Amino acid sequence: MSATVAVLGPGAVGGALAVPLALGGARVVCVARPETAQAIRREGLTLDRPGEVLHARPESTDVLLDRVDLLLVTVKAPALDDALDRVAARPETVLPLLNGLEHVETIRRRLGGGVVAGSIARLEAYRDGPTHVVQTTPAPFVTVTSPVELLRDAGFDVRVEPDERTVLWEKVVRLAPLAAATAITQRSLGELRSD
């Protein structure tokens, strides 16, 4: 039996992860606002990335009622509390892939102890509609504190670190200069790289 992965927030990052996971054989459930869940149910998800266009038909819902093996939390931090309200069943493992640090304790408090620290790098993507994600970089690099073979099986480059603090501080060290550059210039990272 294949593993079940839920993606809470199938936007740019979530969509870029959901499509390869679904095509890699995992049962993928996208947890989204009702209108987005309905659009995914109707059209599936399309990921346009360098050299290929991938299409998958993951399941979708506006409330996660069934226990899953892995919950990927890929919403933006301001939407986290509302998004967590959409998770009614406690997942076995939760991998938050948000910017910042403070969300780990919020998620752990709301969903229980199965939260592993995670970080995603080398991923630039944007949503070009509710069911279409454009990824402008190669496969992302994911760092976790617990081995998540599902991500490797879907073609992601995964590094396992034994210590949560290491994962989170490496994330801060990587993001701080990028955040400063994008904030001061009021431009996206993609725009800065194209200069």
PDB file of C-alpha atoms in Angstrom:
ATOM      1  CA  MET A   1       0.000   0.000   0.000  1.00  0.00           C
ATOM      2  CA  SER A   2       1.392   3.422  -0.925  1.00  0.00           C
ATOM      3  CA  ALA A   3       1.834   6.164   1.623  1.00  0.00           C
ATOM      4  CA  THR A   4      -0.703   8.953   1.946  1.00  0.00           C
ATOM      5  CA  VAL A   5       0.608  12.511   1.855  1.00  0.00           C
ATOM      6  CA  ALA A   6      -1.552  15.557   2.508  1.00  0.00           C
ATOM      7  CA  VAL A   7      -0.450  18.957   1.247  1.00  0.00           C
ATOM      8  CA  LEU A   8      -1.891  21.759   3.356  1.00  0.00           C
ATOM      9  CA  GLY A   9      -1.799  24.746   1.026  1.00  0.00           C
ATOM     10  CA  PRO A  10      -1.347  23.486  -2.546  1.00  0.00           C
ATOM     11  CA  GLY A  11      -0.098  26.842  -3.849  1.00  0.00           C
ATOM     12  CA  ALA A  12       3.316  27.402  -5.418  1.00  0.00           C
ATOM     13  CA  VAL A  13       5.426  25.329  -3.010  1.00  0.00           C
ATOM     14  CA  GLY A  14       2.661  22.849  -2.219  1.00  0.00           C
ATOM     15  CA  GLY A  15       1.813  22.314  -5.877  1.00  0.00           C
ATOM     16  CA  ALA A  16       5.480  21.887  -6.799  1.00  0.00           C
ATOM     17  CA  LEU A  17       5.645  19.080  -4.228  1.00  0.00           C
ATOM     18  CA  ALA A  18       2.192  17.527  -4.737  1.00  0.00           C
ATOM     19  CA  VAL A  19       2.512  16.797  -8.448  1.00  0.00           C
ATOM     20  CA  PRO A  20       5.798  14.807  -8.328  1.00  0.00           C
ATOM     21  CA  LEU A  21       4.648  12.980  -5.185  1.00  0.00           C
ATOM     22  CA  ALA A  22       1.414  11.925  -6.906  1.00  0.00           C
ATOM     23  CA  LEU A  23       3.244  10.888 -10.065  1.00  0.00           C
ATOM     24  CA  GLY A  24       5.752   8.993  -7.895  1.00  0.00           C
ATOM     25  CA  GLY A  25       3.012   6.728  -6.581  1.00  0.00           C
ATOM     26  CA  ALA A  26       1.969   8.342  -3.309  1.00  0.00           C
ATOM     27  CA  ARG A  27      -1.677   8.946  -2.567  1.00  0.00           C
ATOM     28  CA  VAL A  28      -1.776  12.751  -2.381  1.00  0.00           C
ATOM     29  CA  VAL A  29      -4.575  14.766  -0.803  1.00  0.00           C
ATOM     30  CA  CYS A  30      -4.517  18.539  -1.292  1.00  0.00           C
ATOM     31  CA  VAL A  31      -6.137  20.424   1.592  1.00  0.00           C
ATOM     32  CA  ALA A  32      -7.251  23.861   0.450  1.00  0.00           C
ATOM     33  CA  ARG A  33      -9.971  26.472   0.635  1.00  0.00           C
ATOM     34  CA  PRO A  34     -13.257  25.130  -0.791  1.00  0.00           C
ATOM     35  CA  GLU A  35     -12.962  26.895  -4.166  1.00  0.00           C
ATOM     36  CA  THR A  36      -9.375  25.720  -4.696  1.00  0.00           C
ATOM     37  CA  ALA A  37     -10.193  22.167  -3.594  1.00  0.00           C
ATOM     38  CA  GLN A  38     -13.068  22.100  -6.075  1.00  0.00           C
ATOM     39  CA  ALA A  39     -10.855  23.393  -8.909  1.00  0.00           C
ATOM     40  CA  ILE A  40      -8.221  20.721  -8.189  1.00  0.00           C
ATOM     41  CA  ARG A  41     -10.922  18.042  -8.114  1.00  0.00           C
ATOM     42  CA  ARG A  42     -12.174  19.260 -11.488  1.00  0.00           C
ATOM     43  CA  GLU A  43      -8.865  19.950 -13.290  1.00  0.00           C
ATOM     44  CA  GLY A  44      -6.072  18.253 -11.343  1.00  0.00           C
ATOM     45  CA  LEU A  45      -2.759  20.075 -10.834  1.00  0.00           C
ATOM     46  CA  THR A  46      -0.290  21.100 -13.525  1.00  0.00           C
ATOM     47  CA  LEU A  47       3.368  21.776 -12.765  1.00  0.00           C
ATOM     48  CA  ASP A  48       5.302  23.593 -15.457  1.00  0.00           C
ATOM     49  CA  ARG A  49       9.014  23.293 -14.692  1.00  0.00           C
ATOM     50  CA  PRO A  50      12.216  23.588 -16.723  1.00  0.00           C
ATOM     51  CA  GLY A  51      12.048  21.136 -19.597  1.00  0.00           C
ATOM     52  CA  GLU A  52       8.723  19.514 -18.752  1.00  0.00           C
ATOM     53  CA  VAL A  53       5.079  19.966 -17.930  1.00  0.00           C
ATOM     54  CA  LEU A  54       3.659  17.467 -15.443  1.00  0.00           C
ATOM     55  CA  HIS A  55       0.013  16.829 -14.652  1.00  0.00           C
ATOM     56  CA  ALA A  56      -1.456  14.877 -11.753  1.00  0.00           C
ATOM     57  CA  ARG A  57      -4.900  14.336 -10.341  1.00  0.00           C
ATOM     58  CA  PRO A  58      -4.465  14.324  -6.572  1.00  0.00           C
ATOM     59  CA  GLU A  59      -7.458  14.099  -4.311  1.00  0.00           C
ATOM     60  CA  SER A  60      -8.600  17.362  -2.770  1.00  0.00           C
ATOM     61  CA  THR A  61     -10.673  18.452   0.182  1.00  0.00           C
ATOM     62  CA  ASP A  62     -11.298  21.523   2.277  1.00  0.00           C
ATOM     63  CA  VAL A  63     -10.978  19.568   5.565  1.00  0.00           C
ATOM     64  CA  LEU A  64      -8.602  16.676   6.219  1.00  0.00           C
ATOM     65  CA  LEU A  65     -10.700  14.062   8.008  1.00  0.00           C
ATOM     66  CA  ASP A  66      -8.502  10.975   7.590  1.00  0.00           C
ATOM     67  CA  ARG A  67      -5.140  10.254   9.189  1.00  0.00           C
ATOM     68  CA  VAL A  68      -2.224  10.541   6.752  1.00  0.00           C
ATOM     69  CA  ASP A  69       1.366   9.323   6.869  1.00  0.00           C
ATOM     70  CA  LEU A  70       2.807  12.755   6.100  1.00  0.00           C
ATOM     71  CA  LEU A  71       1.339  16.254   6.189  1.00  0.00           C
ATOM     72  CA  LEU A  72       3.314  18.895   4.296  1.00  0.00           C
ATOM     73  CA  VAL A  73       2.454  22.375   5.589  1.00  0.00           C
ATOM     74  CA  THR A  74       3.148  24.797   2.740  1.00  0.00           C
ATOM     75  CA  VAL A  75       0.925  27.788   3.479  1.00  0.00           C
ATOM     76  CA  LYS A  76       2.259  31.290   4.101  1.00  0.00           C
ATOM     77  CA  ALA A  77       2.757  32.096   7.798  1.00  0.00           C
ATOM     78  CA  PRO A  78      -0.150  34.615   8.021  1.00  0.00           C
ATOM     79  CA  ALA A  79      -2.550  31.888   6.838  1.00  0.00           C
ATOM     80  CA  LEU A  80      -1.234  29.183   9.185  1.00  0.00           C
ATOM     81  CA  ASP A  81      -3.877  29.314  11.934  1.00  0.00           C
ATOM     82  CA  ASP A  82      -6.779  29.220   9.472  1.00  0.00           C
ATOM     83  CA  ALA A  83      -5.098  26.434   7.511  1.00  0.00           C
ATOM     84  CA  LEU A  84      -4.536  24.325  10.634  1.00  0.00           C
ATOM     85  CA  ASP A  85      -8.282  24.561  11.307  1.00  0.00           C
ATOM     86  CA  ARG A  86      -8.674  22.444   8.143  1.00  0.00           C
ATOM     87  CA  VAL A  87      -6.823  19.501   9.735  1.00  0.00           C
ATOM     88  CA  ALA A  88      -9.295  17.412  11.757  1.00  0.00           C
ATOM     89  CA  ALA A  89      -7.253  14.187  11.878  1.00  0.00           C
ATOM     90  CA  ARG A  90      -3.848  13.987  13.535  1.00  0.00           C
ATOM     91  CA  PRO A  91      -1.182  13.092  10.933  1.00  0.00           C
ATOM     92  CA  GLU A  92       1.595  10.646  11.743  1.00  0.00           C
ATOM     93  CA  THR A  93       4.348  13.060  10.656  1.00  0.00           C
ATOM     94  CA  VAL A  94       4.149  16.787   9.932  1.00  0.00           C
ATOM     95  CA  LEU A  95       6.787  18.529   7.815  1.00  0.00           C
ATOM     96  CA  PRO A  96       6.367  22.321   7.885  1.00  0.00           C
ATOM     97  CA  LEU A  97       7.995  24.093   4.936  1.00  0.00           C
ATOM     98  CA  LEU A  98       7.303  27.733   5.807  1.00  0.00           C
ATOM     99  CA  ASN A  99       9.754  30.590   6.051  1.00  0.00           C
ATOM    100  CA  GLY A 100      10.730  31.560   9.580  1.00  0.00           C
ATOM    101  CA  LEU A 101      11.002  29.618  12.834  1.00  0.00           C
ATOM    102  CA  GLU A 102       8.093  30.368  15.131  1.00  0.00           C
ATOM    103  CA  HIS A 103       5.617  28.207  13.215  1.00  0.00           C
ATOM    104  CA  VAL A 104       7.166  24.922  14.422  1.00  0.00           C
ATOM    105  CA  GLU A 105       5.878  25.373  17.981  1.00  0.00           C
ATOM    106  CA  THR A 106       2.466  26.552  16.750  1.00  0.00           C
ATOM    107  CA  ILE A 107       2.103  23.457  14.578  1.00  0.00           C
ATOM    108  CA  ARG A 108       3.387  21.163  17.321  1.00  0.00           C
ATOM    109  CA  ARG A 109       0.884  22.659  19.789  1.00  0.00           C
ATOM    110  CA  ARG A 110      -2.028  22.271  17.346  1.00  0.00           C
ATOM    111  CA  LEU A 111      -1.207  18.886  15.768  1.00  0.00           C
ATOM    112  CA  GLY A 112       0.837  16.997  18.340  1.00  0.00           C
ATOM    113  CA  GLY A 113       4.365  15.722  18.624  1.00  0.00           C
ATOM    114  CA  GLY A 114       4.968  14.252  15.166  1.00  0.00           C
ATOM    115  CA  VAL A 115       6.399  17.506  13.809  1.00  0.00           C
ATOM    116  CA  VAL A 116       9.832  17.326  12.192  1.00  0.00           C
ATOM    117  CA  ALA A 117      11.865  20.386  11.357  1.00  0.00           C
ATOM    118  CA  GLY A 118      12.180  21.005   7.668  1.00  0.00           C
ATOM    119  CA  SER A 119      13.604  23.409   5.180  1.00  0.00           C
ATOM    120  CA  ILE A 120      13.270  23.700   1.437  1.00  0.00           C
ATOM    121  CA  ALA A 121      15.840  25.366  -0.786  1.00  0.00           C
ATOM    122  CA  ARG A 122      16.463  25.918  -4.468  1.00  0.00           C
ATOM    123  CA  LEU A 123      12.778  26.292  -5.211  1.00  0.00           C
ATOM    124  CA  GLU A 124      11.336  29.265  -6.995  1.00  0.00           C
ATOM    125  CA  ALA A 125       7.758  28.800  -8.033  1.00  0.00           C
ATOM    126  CA  TYR A 126       4.610  30.802  -8.443  1.00  0.00           C
ATOM    127  CA  ARG A 127       0.969  29.993  -8.887  1.00  0.00           C
ATOM    128  CA  ASP A 128      -0.434  30.869 -12.288  1.00  0.00           C
ATOM    129  CA  GLY A 129      -4.015  30.030 -11.333  1.00  0.00           C
ATOM    130  CA  PRO A 130      -5.607  27.732  -8.751  1.00  0.00           C
ATOM    131  CA  THR A 131      -4.440  24.546 -10.498  1.00  0.00           C
ATOM    132  CA  HIS A 132      -1.293  25.663 -12.337  1.00  0.00           C
ATOM    133  CA  VAL A 133       2.155  26.093 -10.765  1.00  0.00           C
ATOM    134  CA  VAL A 134       5.209  27.371 -12.617  1.00  0.00           C
ATOM    135  CA  GLN A 135       8.541  26.295 -11.157  1.00  0.00           C
ATOM    136  CA  THR A 136      11.530  28.217 -12.511  1.00  0.00           C
ATOM    137  CA  THR A 137      14.250  26.130 -10.823  1.00  0.00           C
ATOM    138  CA  PRO A 138      15.257  22.452 -10.924  1.00  0.00           C
ATOM    139  CA  ALA A 139      14.064  19.979  -8.279  1.00  0.00           C
ATOM    140  CA  PRO A 140      14.128  21.514  -4.790  1.00  0.00           C
ATOM    141  CA  PHE A 141      16.495  20.496  -2.026  1.00  0.00           C
ATOM    142  CA  VAL A 142      14.738  19.487   1.198  1.00  0.00           C
ATOM    143  CA  THR A 143      16.435  19.220   4.602  1.00  0.00           C
ATOM    144  CA  VAL A 144      14.651  17.314   7.370  1.00  0.00           C
ATOM    145  CA  THR A 145      15.358  15.919  10.838  1.00  0.00           C
ATOM    146  CA  SER A 146      13.674  12.634  10.048  1.00  0.00           C
ATOM    147  CA  PRO A 147      14.165  10.571   6.902  1.00  0.00           C
ATOM    148  CA  VAL A 148      11.231  11.062   4.591  1.00  0.00           C
ATOM    149  CA  GLU A 149      11.755   8.521   1.815  1.00  0.00           C
ATOM    150  CA  LEU A 150       8.563   9.644   0.090  1.00  0.00           C
ATOM    151  CA  LEU A 151      10.310  12.837  -0.959  1.00  0.00           C
ATOM    152  CA  ARG A 152      13.321  10.958  -2.310  1.00  0.00           C
ATOM    153  CA  ASP A 153      11.072   8.556  -4.199  1.00  0.00           C
ATOM    154  CA  ALA A 154       9.408  11.560  -5.887  1.00  0.00           C
ATOM    155  CA  GLY A 155      12.778  12.816  -7.140  1.00  0.00           C
ATOM    156  CA  PHE A 156      13.585  15.442  -4.520  1.00  0.00           C
ATOM    157  CA  ASP A 157      17.097  15.893  -3.208  1.00  0.00           C
ATOM    158  CA  VAL A 158      16.751  15.203   0.539  1.00  0.00           C
ATOM    159  CA  ARG A 159      19.341  15.726   3.282  1.00  0.00           C
ATOM    160  CA  VAL A 160      18.703  14.386   6.775  1.00  0.00           C
ATOM    161  CA  GLU A 161      20.098  16.274   9.779  1.00  0.00           C
ATOM    162  CA  PRO A 162      19.912  14.758  13.272  1.00  0.00           C
ATOM    163  CA  ASP A 163      19.241  18.041  15.036  1.00  0.00           C
ATOM    164  CA  GLU A 164      16.200  20.318  14.649  1.00  0.00           C
ATOM    165  CA  ARG A 165      18.169  23.381  15.702  1.00  0.00           C
ATOM    166  CA  THR A 166      20.711  22.803  12.901  1.00  0.00           C
ATOM    167  CA  VAL A 167      17.983  22.580  10.266  1.00  0.00           C
ATOM    168  CA  LEU A 168      16.236  25.716  11.474  1.00  0.00           C
ATOM    169  CA  TRP A 169      19.392  27.815  11.890  1.00  0.00           C
ATOM    170  CA  GLU A 170      20.700  26.808   8.462  1.00  0.00           C
ATOM    171  CA  LYS A 171      17.342  27.950   7.142  1.00  0.00           C
ATOM    172  CA  VAL A 172      17.668  31.332   8.877  1.00  0.00           C
ATOM    173  CA  VAL A 173      21.233  31.807   7.639  1.00  0.00           C
ATOM    174  CA  ARG A 174      20.102  31.085   4.070  1.00  0.00           C
ATOM    175  CA  LEU A 175      16.922  33.173   4.164  1.00  0.00           C
ATOM    176  CA  ALA A 176      18.113  36.281   6.048  1.00  0.00           C
ATOM    177  CA  PRO A 177      20.208  37.808   3.246  1.00  0.00           C
ATOM    178  CA  LEU A 178      17.596  36.869   0.641  1.00  0.00           C
ATOM    179  CA  ALA A 179      14.815  38.472   2.675  1.00  0.00           C
ATOM    180  CA  ALA A 180      16.885  41.613   3.161  1.00  0.00           C
ATOM    181  CA  ALA A 181      17.648  41.894  -0.555  1.00  0.00           C
ATOM    182  CA  THR A 182      14.040  41.373  -1.647  1.00  0.00           C
ATOM    183  CA  ALA A 183      12.688  43.738   1.029  1.00  0.00           C
ATOM    184  CA  ILE A 184      15.031  46.600   0.248  1.00  0.00           C
ATOM    185  CA  THR A 185      14.547  46.335  -3.525  1.00  0.00           C
ATOM    186  CA  GLN A 186      10.827  45.440  -3.408  1.00  0.00           C
ATOM    187  CA  ARG A 187      11.544  42.737  -6.010  1.00  0.00           C
ATOM    188  CA  SER A 188      11.167  38.975  -6.004  1.00  0.00           C
ATOM    189  CA  LEU A 189      14.160  36.679  -5.822  1.00  0.00           C
ATOM    190  CA  GLY A 190      13.542  35.648  -9.427  1.00  0.00           C
ATOM    191  CA  GLU A 191      13.641  39.290 -10.529  1.00  0.00           C
ATOM    192  CA  LEU A 192      16.905  39.866  -8.662  1.00  0.00           C
ATOM    193  CA  ARG A 193      18.514  36.779 -10.175  1.00  0.00           C
ATOM    194  CA  SER A 194      17.557  37.823 -13.695  1.00  0.00           C
ATOM    195  CA  ASP A 195      19.557  41.067 -13.376  1.00  0.00           C
TER     196      ASP A 195
END
